[in-house]
CSV table of C-alpha atoms and ligand atoms in Angstrom, one decimal:
chain,number,residue,atom,x,y,z
A,1,MET,CA,10.9,-37.2,-22.2
A,2,THR,CA,8.8,-37.8,-25.4
A,3,THR,CA,9.2,-35.7,-28.4
A,4,GLU,CA,5.6,-34.4,-27.8
A,5,ASN,CA,6.5,-33.3,-24.4
A,6,SER,CA,9.7,-31.6,-25.5
A,7,LEU,CA,7.7,-29.7,-28.1
A,8,ARG,CA,5.4,-28.4,-25.4
A,9,LYS,CA,8.3,-27.2,-23.2
A,10,ARG,CA,8.0,-23.5,-22.6
A,11,ASP,CA,10.6,-21.2,-24.1
A,12,SER,CA,12.6,-20.4,-20.9
A,13,SER,CA,13.9,-17.2,-22.4
A,14,LYS,CA,10.4,-15.8,-22.0
A,15,LYS,CA,10.3,-16.3,-18.2
A,16,SER,CA,7.7,-14.2,-16.3
A,17,TRP,CA,8.7,-12.0,-13.5
A,18,ALA,CA,6.7,-10.5,-10.7
A,19,GLU,CA,6.9,-7.5,-8.5
A,20,PRO,CA,8.9,-7.9,-5.2
A,21,TRP,CA,5.9,-7.2,-3.0
A,22,LYS,CA,2.4,-8.3,-2.3
A,23,VAL,CA,-0.7,-6.1,-1.8
A,24,LYS,CA,-1.8,-5.5,1.9
A,25,MET,CA,-4.5,-2.9,1.5
A,26,VAL,CA,-6.7,-1.8,-1.5
A,27,GLU,CA,-8.5,1.3,-2.5
A,28,PRO,CA,-11.7,0.7,-4.5
A,29,THR,CA,-12.0,2.3,-8.0
A,30,ARG,CA,-15.2,3.0,-9.9
A,31,TRP,CA,-16.1,2.1,-13.5
A,32,THR,CA,-18.5,4.6,-15.1
A,33,THR,CA,-20.4,4.8,-18.4
A,34,ARG,CA,-19.1,6.4,-21.6
A,35,GLN,CA,-21.9,8.9,-21.5
A,36,TYR,CA,-20.9,9.9,-17.9
A,37,ARG,CA,-17.3,10.3,-18.8
A,38,ALA,CA,-18.1,12.4,-21.9
A,39,GLU,CA,-20.1,14.8,-19.6
A,40,ARG,CA,-17.3,14.9,-17.0
A,41,ILE,CA,-14.5,15.8,-19.5
A,42,GLN,CA,-16.7,18.5,-21.0
A,43,GLU,CA,-17.3,20.0,-17.5
A,44,ALA,CA,-13.5,19.8,-17.0
A,45,GLY,CA,-12.8,21.9,-20.1
A,46,PHE,CA,-11.3,18.9,-21.8
A,47,ASN,CA,-8.4,19.2,-19.3
A,48,THR,CA,-7.6,16.0,-17.4
A,49,PHE,CA,-6.2,18.0,-14.5
A,50,LEU,CA,-9.7,19.4,-13.9
A,51,LEU,CA,-11.4,16.0,-13.5
A,52,LYS,CA,-12.4,14.7,-10.1
A,53,SER,CA,-10.3,11.7,-9.1
A,54,GLU,CA,-13.4,9.8,-8.2
A,55,ASP,CA,-14.5,9.9,-11.8
A,56,VAL,CA,-11.2,8.3,-12.9
A,57,TYR,CA,-10.9,4.5,-13.2
A,58,ILE,CA,-7.2,4.1,-13.8
A,59,ASP,CA,-5.2,7.2,-12.9
A,60,LEU,CA,-2.1,7.5,-15.0
A,61,LEU,CA,-2.0,11.3,-14.9
A,62,THR,CA,1.3,11.3,-13.1
A,63,ASP,CA,3.8,9.2,-11.1
A,64,SER,CA,4.2,12.2,-8.7
A,65,GLY,CA,3.0,11.6,-5.2
A,66,THR,CA,0.8,8.7,-6.4
A,67,SER,CA,3.0,5.8,-5.4
A,68,ALA,CA,2.0,3.2,-2.7
A,69,MET,CA,4.0,3.3,0.4
A,70,SER,CA,5.3,0.1,2.0
A,71,ASP,CA,4.5,-1.2,5.5
A,72,TYR,CA,8.0,0.0,6.5
A,73,GLN,CA,7.1,3.5,5.4
A,74,TRP,CA,3.7,3.5,7.0
A,75,ALA,CA,5.3,2.3,10.3
A,76,GLY,CA,7.7,5.2,10.0
A,77,LEU,CA,4.7,7.7,10.0
A,78,MET,CA,4.0,6.6,13.6
A,79,LEU,CA,7.5,7.6,14.6
A,80,GLY,CA,7.0,11.2,13.4
A,81,ASP,CA,8.8,13.7,15.7
A,82,GLU,CA,6.7,16.8,15.2
A,83,ALA,CA,9.0,19.1,17.1
A,84,TYR,CA,9.2,22.5,15.4
A,85,ALA,CA,13.0,22.4,15.5
A,86,GLY,CA,15.5,19.5,15.2
A,87,SER,CA,13.1,16.7,14.5
A,88,ARG,CA,14.9,13.3,14.6
A,89,ASN,CA,13.2,12.4,11.3
A,90,PHE,CA,15.1,15.3,9.6
A,91,TYR,CA,18.4,13.8,10.7
A,92,HIS,CA,17.4,10.4,9.4
A,93,LEU,CA,16.5,12.0,6.1
A,94,GLU,CA,19.6,14.0,6.0
A,95,ALA,CA,21.8,10.9,6.7
A,96,ASN,CA,20.0,8.9,3.9
A,97,ILE,CA,20.4,11.7,1.3
A,98,GLN,CA,24.1,11.9,2.2
A,99,LYS,CA,24.5,8.1,2.1
A,100,PHE,CA,22.6,7.4,-1.1
A,101,TYR,CA,23.0,10.6,-3.1
A,102,GLY,CA,26.4,11.6,-1.7
A,103,TYR,CA,25.7,15.4,-1.1
A,104,LYS,CA,26.9,17.2,1.9
A,105,TYR,CA,24.3,19.8,3.0
A,106,ILE,CA,20.6,19.2,2.9
A,107,VAL,CA,17.6,21.6,3.1
A,108,PRO,CA,14.1,19.9,3.1
A,109,THR,CA,11.3,21.4,1.1
A,110,HIS,CA,7.6,20.6,0.8
A,111,GLN,CA,8.1,19.3,-2.8
A,112,GLY,CA,10.3,19.6,-5.8
A,113,ARG,CA,9.2,23.1,-6.9
A,114,GLY,CA,10.0,24.5,-3.4
A,115,ALA,CA,13.6,23.4,-4.0
A,116,GLU,CA,13.5,24.8,-7.6
A,117,HIS,CA,12.4,28.1,-6.2
A,118,LEU,CA,15.3,28.2,-3.7
A,119,VAL,CA,17.9,27.1,-6.1
A,120,SER,CA,16.8,29.6,-8.8
A,121,GLN,CA,16.7,32.5,-6.3
A,122,ILE,CA,20.1,31.7,-5.0
A,123,TYR,CA,22.0,31.1,-8.2
A,124,ILE,CA,20.2,33.2,-10.9
A,125,LYS,CA,20.5,36.9,-11.5
A,126,LYS,CA,18.6,39.0,-14.0
A,127,GLY,CA,19.7,38.4,-17.6
A,128,ASP,CA,21.3,35.0,-16.9
A,129,VAL,CA,20.9,32.1,-19.2
A,130,VAL,CA,20.4,28.6,-17.8
A,131,PRO,CA,21.4,25.8,-20.1
A,132,GLY,CA,19.7,22.4,-19.6
A,133,ASN,CA,18.8,19.1,-21.2
A,134,MET,CA,15.3,20.1,-22.2
A,135,TYR,CA,13.0,22.3,-20.2
A,136,PHE,CA,10.7,21.0,-17.4
A,137,THR,CA,7.6,23.1,-16.7
A,138,THR,CA,8.1,24.0,-13.1
A,139,THR,CA,11.9,24.1,-13.3
A,140,ARG,CA,11.8,26.7,-16.2
A,141,ILE,CA,9.1,28.9,-14.6
A,142,HIS,CA,11.3,29.3,-11.5
A,143,GLN,CA,14.3,30.1,-13.6
A,144,GLU,CA,12.3,32.7,-15.5
A,145,LEU,CA,10.8,34.2,-12.3
A,146,ALA,CA,14.3,34.6,-10.9
A,147,GLY,CA,15.2,36.7,-14.0
A,148,GLY,CA,16.8,34.0,-16.1
A,149,SER,CA,16.0,32.3,-19.4
A,150,PHE,CA,16.3,28.7,-20.3
A,151,GLU,CA,18.3,27.4,-23.2
A,152,ASP,CA,17.9,23.9,-24.5
A,153,VAL,CA,21.2,22.0,-25.0
A,154,ILE,CA,20.0,18.5,-25.2
A,155,VAL,CA,21.1,16.2,-28.1
A,156,ASP,CA,19.0,16.6,-31.2
A,157,GLU,CA,17.8,13.0,-31.1
A,158,ALA,CA,15.8,13.9,-27.9
A,159,HIS,CA,13.4,15.9,-30.1
A,160,ASP,CA,12.9,13.0,-32.4
A,161,PRO,CA,10.3,10.5,-31.0
A,162,GLN,CA,11.5,7.7,-33.3
A,163,SER,CA,15.2,8.0,-32.6
A,164,GLU,CA,16.3,4.9,-30.6
A,165,ARG,CA,19.5,6.4,-29.2
A,166,PRO,CA,19.8,4.7,-25.8
A,167,PHE,CA,20.7,8.0,-23.9
A,168,LYS,CA,18.5,10.6,-25.4
A,169,GLY,CA,18.8,12.7,-22.2
A,170,ASP,CA,22.5,13.5,-22.9
A,171,VAL,CA,23.6,17.0,-23.1
A,172,ASP,CA,25.1,18.1,-26.4
A,173,LEU,CA,28.5,19.3,-25.1
A,174,GLY,CA,29.2,21.2,-28.3
A,175,LYS,CA,25.9,23.2,-28.0
A,176,LEU,CA,26.7,23.9,-24.4
A,177,GLU,CA,30.2,25.1,-25.0
A,178,ASP,CA,29.0,27.4,-27.9
A,179,LEU,CA,26.4,28.8,-25.6
A,180,ILE,CA,28.9,29.5,-22.8
A,181,LYS,CA,31.3,31.2,-25.2
A,182,GLY,CA,28.4,33.1,-26.9
A,183,VAL,CA,26.8,34.6,-23.8
A,184,GLY,CA,29.9,34.6,-21.6
A,185,ARG,CA,30.6,32.5,-18.6
A,186,ASP,CA,29.4,35.2,-16.2
A,187,ARG,CA,25.9,34.9,-17.4
A,188,ILE,CA,25.7,31.1,-16.9
A,189,PRO,CA,24.8,30.5,-13.3
A,190,TYR,CA,24.8,26.7,-13.6
A,191,VAL,CA,23.9,23.9,-15.9
A,192,SER,CA,20.4,22.5,-15.2
A,193,LEU,CA,20.8,18.7,-15.7
A,194,ALA,CA,17.8,16.5,-15.4
A,195,ALA,CA,18.1,12.7,-14.9
A,196,THR,CA,15.7,10.7,-17.1
A,197,VAL,CA,14.4,13.7,-18.9
A,198,ASN,CA,10.6,13.9,-18.3
A,199,MET,CA,9.6,16.0,-21.3
A,200,ALA,CA,11.7,13.9,-23.7
A,201,GLY,CA,9.8,10.8,-22.8
A,202,GLY,CA,11.6,9.7,-19.6
A,203,GLN,CA,15.0,9.4,-21.4
A,204,PRO,CA,18.2,8.8,-19.5
A,205,VAL,CA,21.6,10.5,-19.4
A,206,SER,CA,24.7,8.3,-19.7
A,207,MET,CA,27.4,8.2,-17.1
A,208,GLN,CA,29.9,9.1,-19.8
A,209,ASN,CA,27.9,12.2,-20.7
A,210,VAL,CA,27.7,13.5,-17.1
A,211,ARG,CA,31.4,12.7,-16.6
A,212,GLU,CA,32.3,14.7,-19.7
A,213,LEU,CA,29.9,17.4,-18.8
A,214,ARG,CA,31.5,17.9,-15.4
A,215,ALA,CA,35.0,18.1,-17.0
A,216,LEU,CA,33.8,20.7,-19.5
A,217,CYS,CA,32.0,22.8,-16.8
A,218,ASP,CA,35.1,22.6,-14.5
A,219,GLY,CA,37.0,24.2,-17.3
A,220,TYR,CA,34.7,27.2,-17.2
A,221,GLY,CA,34.0,27.1,-13.5
A,222,VAL,CA,30.3,26.5,-14.1
A,223,PRO,CA,28.5,24.4,-11.5
A,224,VAL,CA,26.4,21.4,-12.6
A,225,LEU,CA,23.2,21.1,-10.7
A,226,LEU,CA,21.0,18.0,-11.0
A,227,ASP,CA,17.3,17.5,-11.0
A,228,ALA,CA,17.5,14.2,-9.2
A,229,THR,CA,13.7,13.6,-9.3
A,230,ARG,CA,14.1,10.3,-11.3
A,231,ALA,CA,17.8,9.8,-11.0
A,232,ILE,CA,17.3,6.2,-9.7
A,233,GLU,CA,15.4,5.3,-12.9
A,234,ASN,CA,18.3,6.9,-14.8
A,235,ALA,CA,20.8,4.8,-12.8
A,236,TYR,CA,18.8,1.7,-13.7
A,237,PHE,CA,19.1,2.5,-17.5
A,238,ILE,CA,22.8,3.0,-17.1
A,239,GLN,CA,23.0,-0.5,-15.5
A,240,GLN,CA,21.0,-1.9,-18.4
A,241,ARG,CA,22.5,0.0,-21.3
A,242,GLU,CA,26.0,1.4,-20.6
A,243,GLU,CA,29.1,-0.7,-21.0
A,244,GLY,CA,30.9,-1.5,-17.7
A,245,TYR,CA,27.8,-1.0,-15.4
A,246,ARG,CA,26.0,-4.3,-15.9
A,247,ASP,CA,27.3,-5.9,-12.7
A,248,LYS,CA,27.1,-2.7,-10.6
A,249,LYS,CA,24.3,-2.1,-8.2
A,250,VAL,CA,21.8,0.8,-8.9
A,251,ALA,CA,22.8,2.3,-5.6
A,252,ASP,CA,26.4,2.5,-6.6
A,253,ILE,CA,25.6,3.9,-10.0
A,254,LEU,CA,23.4,6.6,-8.4
A,255,LEU,CA,26.3,7.7,-6.1
A,256,GLU,CA,28.7,7.8,-9.0
A,257,PHE,CA,26.3,9.8,-11.1
A,258,CYS,CA,25.6,12.4,-8.4
A,259,SER,CA,29.4,12.7,-7.7
A,260,TYR,CA,29.8,14.5,-11.0
A,261,THR,CA,27.4,17.2,-9.9
A,262,HIS,CA,27.7,20.1,-7.4
A,263,GLY,CA,24.3,19.8,-5.9
A,264,SER,CA,20.8,18.7,-6.6
A,265,TRP,CA,17.1,19.3,-6.2
A,266,MET,CA,14.5,16.7,-5.7
A,267,SER,CA,10.9,16.0,-6.0
A,268,ALA,CA,10.8,13.0,-3.6
A,269,LYS,CA,7.2,12.4,-4.8
A,270,LYS,CA,8.7,10.3,-7.7
A,271,ASP,CA,11.7,8.0,-7.0
A,272,SER,CA,11.4,8.2,-3.2
A,273,LEU,CA,8.0,6.6,-3.0
A,274,VAL,CA,6.3,9.2,-0.9
A,275,ASN,CA,3.1,11.3,-1.4
A,276,ILE,CA,4.8,14.6,-0.5
A,277,GLY,CA,8.3,15.9,0.0
A,278,GLY,CA,11.4,17.3,-1.6
A,279,TRP,CA,14.9,18.6,-0.9
A,280,LEU,CA,17.8,20.7,-2.0
A,281,ALA,CA,21.3,19.4,-1.5
A,282,LEU,CA,24.5,21.4,-2.1
A,283,ASN,CA,28.1,20.7,-1.6
A,284,ASP,CA,29.0,24.4,-1.4
A,285,TRP,CA,28.7,25.7,2.2
A,286,ASN,CA,28.1,29.3,1.3
A,287,LYS,CA,25.3,28.5,-1.2
A,288,PHE,CA,23.9,26.1,1.4
A,289,GLU,CA,23.8,28.9,4.0
A,290,GLU,CA,21.8,31.0,1.6
A,291,ALA,CA,19.4,28.2,1.0
A,292,ARG,CA,19.1,27.4,4.7
A,293,ASN,CA,18.3,31.1,5.3
A,294,LEU,CA,15.8,31.4,2.4
A,295,VAL,CA,13.9,28.2,3.2
A,296,VAL,CA,12.6,29.8,6.5
A,297,VAL,CA,11.0,32.6,4.4
A,298,TYR,CA,9.1,30.3,2.0
A,299,GLU,CA,8.9,26.8,3.4
A,300,GLY,CA,9.6,26.5,7.1
A,301,LEU,CA,12.4,26.0,9.5
A,302,HIS,CA,15.5,24.3,7.9
A,303,THR,CA,14.8,21.1,9.8
A,304,TYR,CA,11.3,20.6,8.3
A,305,GLY,CA,11.0,22.8,5.2
A,306,GLY,CA,7.2,22.6,5.0
A,307,LEU,CA,6.9,18.9,5.9
A,308,ALA,CA,5.6,17.1,8.9
A,309,GLY,CA,8.2,15.0,10.8
A,310,ARG,CA,6.3,11.9,9.7
A,311,ASP,CA,6.6,12.8,6.0
A,312,MET,CA,10.4,13.2,6.4
A,313,GLU,CA,10.5,9.7,8.0
A,314,ALA,CA,8.5,8.2,5.1
A,315,MET,CA,10.9,9.9,2.7
A,316,ALA,CA,14.0,8.6,4.5
A,317,ARG,CA,12.7,5.1,4.4
A,318,GLY,CA,11.5,5.5,0.8
A,319,ILE,CA,15.0,6.4,-0.3
A,320,GLU,CA,16.3,3.1,1.2
A,321,GLU,CA,13.7,1.1,-0.7
A,322,SER,CA,14.0,3.1,-4.0
A,323,VAL,CA,17.6,2.1,-4.7
A,324,ASP,CA,16.8,-1.7,-4.4
A,325,ASP,CA,17.6,-3.4,-7.7
A,326,GLY,CA,14.6,-5.6,-7.5
A,327,HIS,CA,12.3,-2.7,-7.0
A,328,ILE,CA,13.5,-0.5,-9.8
A,329,ARG,CA,13.6,-3.4,-12.2
A,330,ALA,CA,10.0,-4.2,-11.5
A,331,ARG,CA,9.1,-0.5,-11.7
A,332,VAL,CA,10.6,0.2,-15.1
A,333,GLY,CA,9.6,-3.3,-16.2
A,334,GLN,CA,5.9,-2.5,-15.8
A,335,VAL,CA,6.3,0.6,-18.0
A,336,GLU,CA,8.1,-1.5,-20.6
A,337,TYR,CA,5.3,-4.0,-20.4
A,338,LEU,CA,2.7,-1.4,-21.3
A,339,GLY,CA,4.9,0.2,-24.0
A,340,GLY,CA,5.6,-3.2,-25.5
A,341,LYS,CA,1.9,-4.0,-25.9
A,342,LEU,CA,1.3,-0.6,-27.7
A,343,LEU,CA,4.3,-1.2,-29.9
A,344,ASP,CA,3.0,-4.6,-30.9
A,345,TRP,CA,-0.2,-3.0,-31.9
A,346,GLU,CA,1.6,-0.3,-33.9
A,347,VAL,CA,0.4,2.6,-31.7
A,348,PRO,CA,2.9,5.4,-32.2
A,349,ILE,CA,5.0,5.9,-29.1
A,350,VAL,CA,8.2,7.6,-28.1
A,351,LEU,CA,11.2,5.2,-28.4
A,352,PRO,CA,13.0,3.9,-26.4
A,353,ILE,CA,10.2,3.3,-23.8
A,354,GLY,CA,10.8,5.7,-20.9
A,355,GLY,CA,11.4,5.0,-17.2
A,356,HIS,CA,8.3,6.4,-15.6
A,357,ALA,CA,5.8,6.5,-18.5
A,358,VAL,CA,4.9,5.5,-22.0
A,359,PHE,CA,4.6,8.6,-24.2
A,360,LEU,CA,2.2,8.5,-27.1
A,361,ASP,CA,3.3,10.5,-30.2
A,362,ALA,CA,0.2,12.6,-30.9
A,363,LYS,CA,1.7,14.0,-34.1
A,364,ARG,CA,1.7,10.6,-35.6
A,365,PHE,CA,-1.5,9.5,-33.8
A,366,TYR,CA,-3.5,12.5,-35.2
A,367,PRO,CA,-1.5,13.7,-38.2
A,368,HIS,CA,-4.6,15.6,-39.4
A,369,ILE,CA,-4.8,17.9,-36.3
A,370,PRO,CA,-2.5,20.9,-36.5
A,371,GLN,CA,-0.4,21.6,-33.4
A,372,ASP,CA,-2.3,24.7,-32.4
A,373,ARG,CA,-5.5,22.6,-32.1
A,374,PHE,CA,-3.8,20.7,-29.3
A,375,PRO,CA,-3.6,17.1,-30.7
A,376,ALA,CA,-2.1,15.7,-27.5
A,377,GLN,CA,-4.7,17.4,-25.3
A,378,THR,CA,-7.4,16.0,-27.6
A,379,LEU,CA,-5.9,12.5,-27.3
A,380,ALA,CA,-5.8,12.6,-23.5
A,381,ALA,CA,-9.5,13.6,-23.5
A,382,GLN,CA,-10.4,10.7,-25.8
A,383,ILE,CA,-8.5,8.1,-23.8
A,384,TYR,CA,-10.5,9.3,-20.7
A,385,ILE,CA,-13.8,9.1,-22.5
A,386,GLU,CA,-12.9,5.6,-23.8
A,387,ALA,CA,-12.1,3.9,-20.6
A,388,GLY,CA,-11.8,6.3,-17.7
A,389,VAL,CA,-8.0,6.2,-18.0
A,390,ARG,CA,-6.5,9.6,-17.1
A,391,THR,CA,-3.3,10.7,-18.8
A,392,MET,CA,-1.5,14.1,-19.3
A,393,GLU,CA,-0.7,16.3,-22.3
A,394,ARG,CA,3.0,17.1,-22.8
A,395,GLY,CA,3.0,19.2,-25.9
A,396,ILE,CA,2.1,22.7,-27.0
A,397,LEU,CA,-0.2,23.4,-24.0
A,398,SER,CA,2.5,22.4,-21.5
A,399,ALA,CA,5.1,24.4,-23.4
A,400,GLY,CA,3.2,27.6,-22.8
A,401,ARG,CA,3.9,31.0,-24.4
A,402,ASP,CA,7.2,32.7,-25.0
A,403,PRO,CA,7.3,35.4,-22.3
A,404,GLU,CA,8.8,37.9,-24.8
A,405,THR,CA,6.6,37.5,-27.8
A,406,GLY,CA,3.5,36.1,-26.1
A,407,ARG,CA,3.2,33.5,-28.8
A,408,HIS,CA,2.7,29.7,-28.3
A,409,ARG,CA,6.0,27.8,-28.1
A,410,TYR,CA,5.8,25.0,-30.6
A,411,PRO,CA,7.7,22.0,-29.2
A,412,LYS,CA,8.8,19.3,-31.6
A,413,LEU,CA,7.4,16.7,-29.3
A,414,GLU,CA,3.6,16.7,-29.0
A,415,LEU,CA,3.0,13.9,-26.6
A,416,VAL,CA,0.5,12.3,-24.2
A,417,ARG,CA,2.2,10.9,-21.1
A,418,VAL,CA,0.8,7.7,-19.7
A,419,ALA,CA,2.6,7.7,-16.3
A,420,ILE,CA,2.7,4.7,-14.1
A,421,PRO,CA,2.5,5.3,-10.3
A,422,ARG,CA,5.0,3.0,-8.4
A,423,ARG,CA,3.6,-0.2,-6.8
A,424,VAL,CA,0.0,0.8,-7.4
A,425,TYR,CA,-1.5,-0.9,-10.5
A,426,THR,CA,-1.4,-4.5,-11.7
A,427,GLN,CA,-0.7,-6.0,-15.1
A,428,ALA,CA,-4.4,-6.2,-15.7
A,429,HIS,CA,-4.6,-2.4,-15.3
A,430,MET,CA,-1.9,-2.1,-18.0
A,431,ASP,CA,-3.9,-4.4,-20.3
A,432,VAL,CA,-7.1,-2.4,-19.9
A,433,THR,CA,-5.1,0.8,-20.6
A,434,ALA,CA,-3.4,-0.6,-23.7
A,435,GLU,CA,-6.7,-1.8,-25.0
A,436,ALA,CA,-8.3,1.6,-24.5
A,437,ILE,CA,-5.5,3.4,-26.3
A,438,GLU,CA,-5.7,0.9,-29.1
A,439,GLU,CA,-9.4,1.6,-29.5
A,440,VAL,CA,-8.8,5.3,-29.6
A,441,PHE,CA,-6.2,4.7,-32.2
A,442,TRP,CA,-8.6,2.9,-34.5
A,443,ASN,CA,-11.1,5.7,-34.2
A,444,ARG,CA,-8.4,8.4,-34.7
A,445,ASP,CA,-9.9,9.9,-37.9
A,446,ARG,CA,-12.9,11.2,-35.9
A,447,ALA,CA,-10.9,13.5,-33.6
A,448,LYS,CA,-11.0,17.2,-34.6
A,449,GLY,CA,-8.9,19.0,-32.0
A,450,LEU,CA,-9.6,21.7,-29.4
A,451,LYS,CA,-9.4,25.4,-28.9
A,452,LEU,CA,-8.5,27.4,-25.7
A,453,VAL,CA,-11.3,29.2,-24.0
A,454,TYR,CA,-9.4,30.0,-20.7
A,455,GLU,CA,-5.7,30.3,-20.2
A,456,PRO,CA,-4.0,31.2,-16.9
A,457,LYS,CA,-0.8,33.1,-16.8
A,458,TYR,CA,1.6,30.6,-15.3
A,459,LEU,CA,1.9,26.9,-16.1
A,460,ARG,CA,-1.3,27.1,-18.1
A,461,PHE,CA,-1.7,23.4,-18.7
A,462,PHE,CA,-2.8,22.8,-15.1
A,463,GLN,CA,-5.9,25.0,-15.2
A,464,ALA,CA,-6.6,25.8,-18.9
A,465,ARG,CA,-10.1,25.1,-20.3
A,466,LEU,CA,-10.7,24.1,-23.9
A,467,GLU,CA,-13.6,23.1,-26.1
A,468,PRO,CA,-13.9,21.2,-29.4
A,469,VAL,CA,-13.4,23.1,-32.6
B,1,PLI,O1,5.8,18.3,-8.4
B,1,PLI,P1,7.0,18.8,-7.6
B,1,PLI,O2,6.9,20.2,-7.2
B,1,PLI,O3,7.3,17.9,-6.5
B,1,PLI,O4,8.3,18.6,-8.5
B,1,PLI,C1,8.5,19.4,-9.7
B,1,PLI,C2,9.3,18.6,-10.7
B,1,PLI,C3,10.6,18.8,-10.9
B,1,PLI,N1,11.3,18.1,-11.8
B,1,PLI,C4,10.8,17.1,-12.5
B,1,PLI,C5,11.6,16.4,-13.5
B,1,PLI,C6,9.5,16.8,-12.3
B,1,PLI,O5,9.0,15.8,-13.1
B,1,PLI,C7,8.7,17.5,-11.4
B,1,PLI,C8,7.3,17.3,-11.3
B,1,PLI,N2,6.7,16.5,-12.1
B,1,PLI,C9,5.4,16.2,-12.1
B,1,PLI,C10,4.4,16.8,-11.2
B,1,PLI,C11,5.0,15.2,-13.1
B,1,PLI,O6,3.8,14.9,-13.2
B,1,PLI,O7,5.9,14.8,-13.8
């Protein structure tokens, strides 16, 4: 080999990787003009939830129910057993939840919030306080509607977008114990633990933390209930970041993680690669009996829970695919690719890069826009106008109002979530997205903020309307 050749040899540490699948079917998307998009966002009250999907070029609003199913899942749809009672697809789903998540008793629900409703009604009584590692919108509203209030016991670093703590989803055990002692064990129905904390930027919980959490809660007789919506992404981060897990399979890490909890609710629309579905899983027979009874009131019989048999089959199969190490590495790898580009261009994002999304830090993006002028909502609207890329506000609008005082809650994090559906978009879509965000960043001084003109009572961010100030 000549010296010249050896100089040209590629740096093998920078090896490319590719997703472990190829595309079999495509769905066309539509590019529109800037003028067109400016009109659409105005019509939508500057709320990306109110845009029509056909007016969106790259849809990064959410990773929920937006993933692409595999041929194995689509084939499963044809095997749907649509019996009202005892569908074989339910038993397949039940067996896979037991096998991969390790829980005993399963109730299917139409999606995550159906399970959140059941679990809140079963466990919470009026005046209860539910501690958790940062609120999630639908989780908290169900806790409140059941008569409880949510108390944040996540580590402080979770509220700091620039902290690079590897497990920013961890529960602060000191805060939790103070709370239990302060309000009394009898008013704590369970600890609401979320894996890869969505509102913190897709940040994981360490195995050590969940193990210690369980030990602490056992001392008080408080159950630990897991929001397993993105627990597989959490397991992947444990494999990558926590000592002693590097050589373990994600599937084994998931099982160990869940083993420290007493039960779980799930929006299968995320990790499990389906467009609809969810479940509640409990190890306590008596609580399960209550859930199985309540599900028939709100969702459907306990062997379908608001789902078609075919949907349960797709979910059962999606679970099998979701724990594959190659899949999850590519899934999180794509998020890291987008985040890495933005970091290179000095766009302010939440660190470390999350599992399901890159989160833009709107407070640093638009330091001149006060929080009650909705900087993150403004940013999401600007990104749509720039390139037809749809994202979601995760800041003051999502946080809503305090039910007691009626005032805005002012979360420390004022973010725009750029969520990546699983197995849907290519690297080129990530490039276009990054370039659009960079362009908005360079024009940041022009943005002025928004004001609310319509505000619904519950989960206002979904349907609120705003206009420029
Ligand atoms: O959208 P559902 O009802 O299937 O699930 C509610 C839900 C529960 N927990 C967590 C952590 C979620 O992220 C979640 C839903 N998330 C949505 C819709 C999202 O865009 O992140």
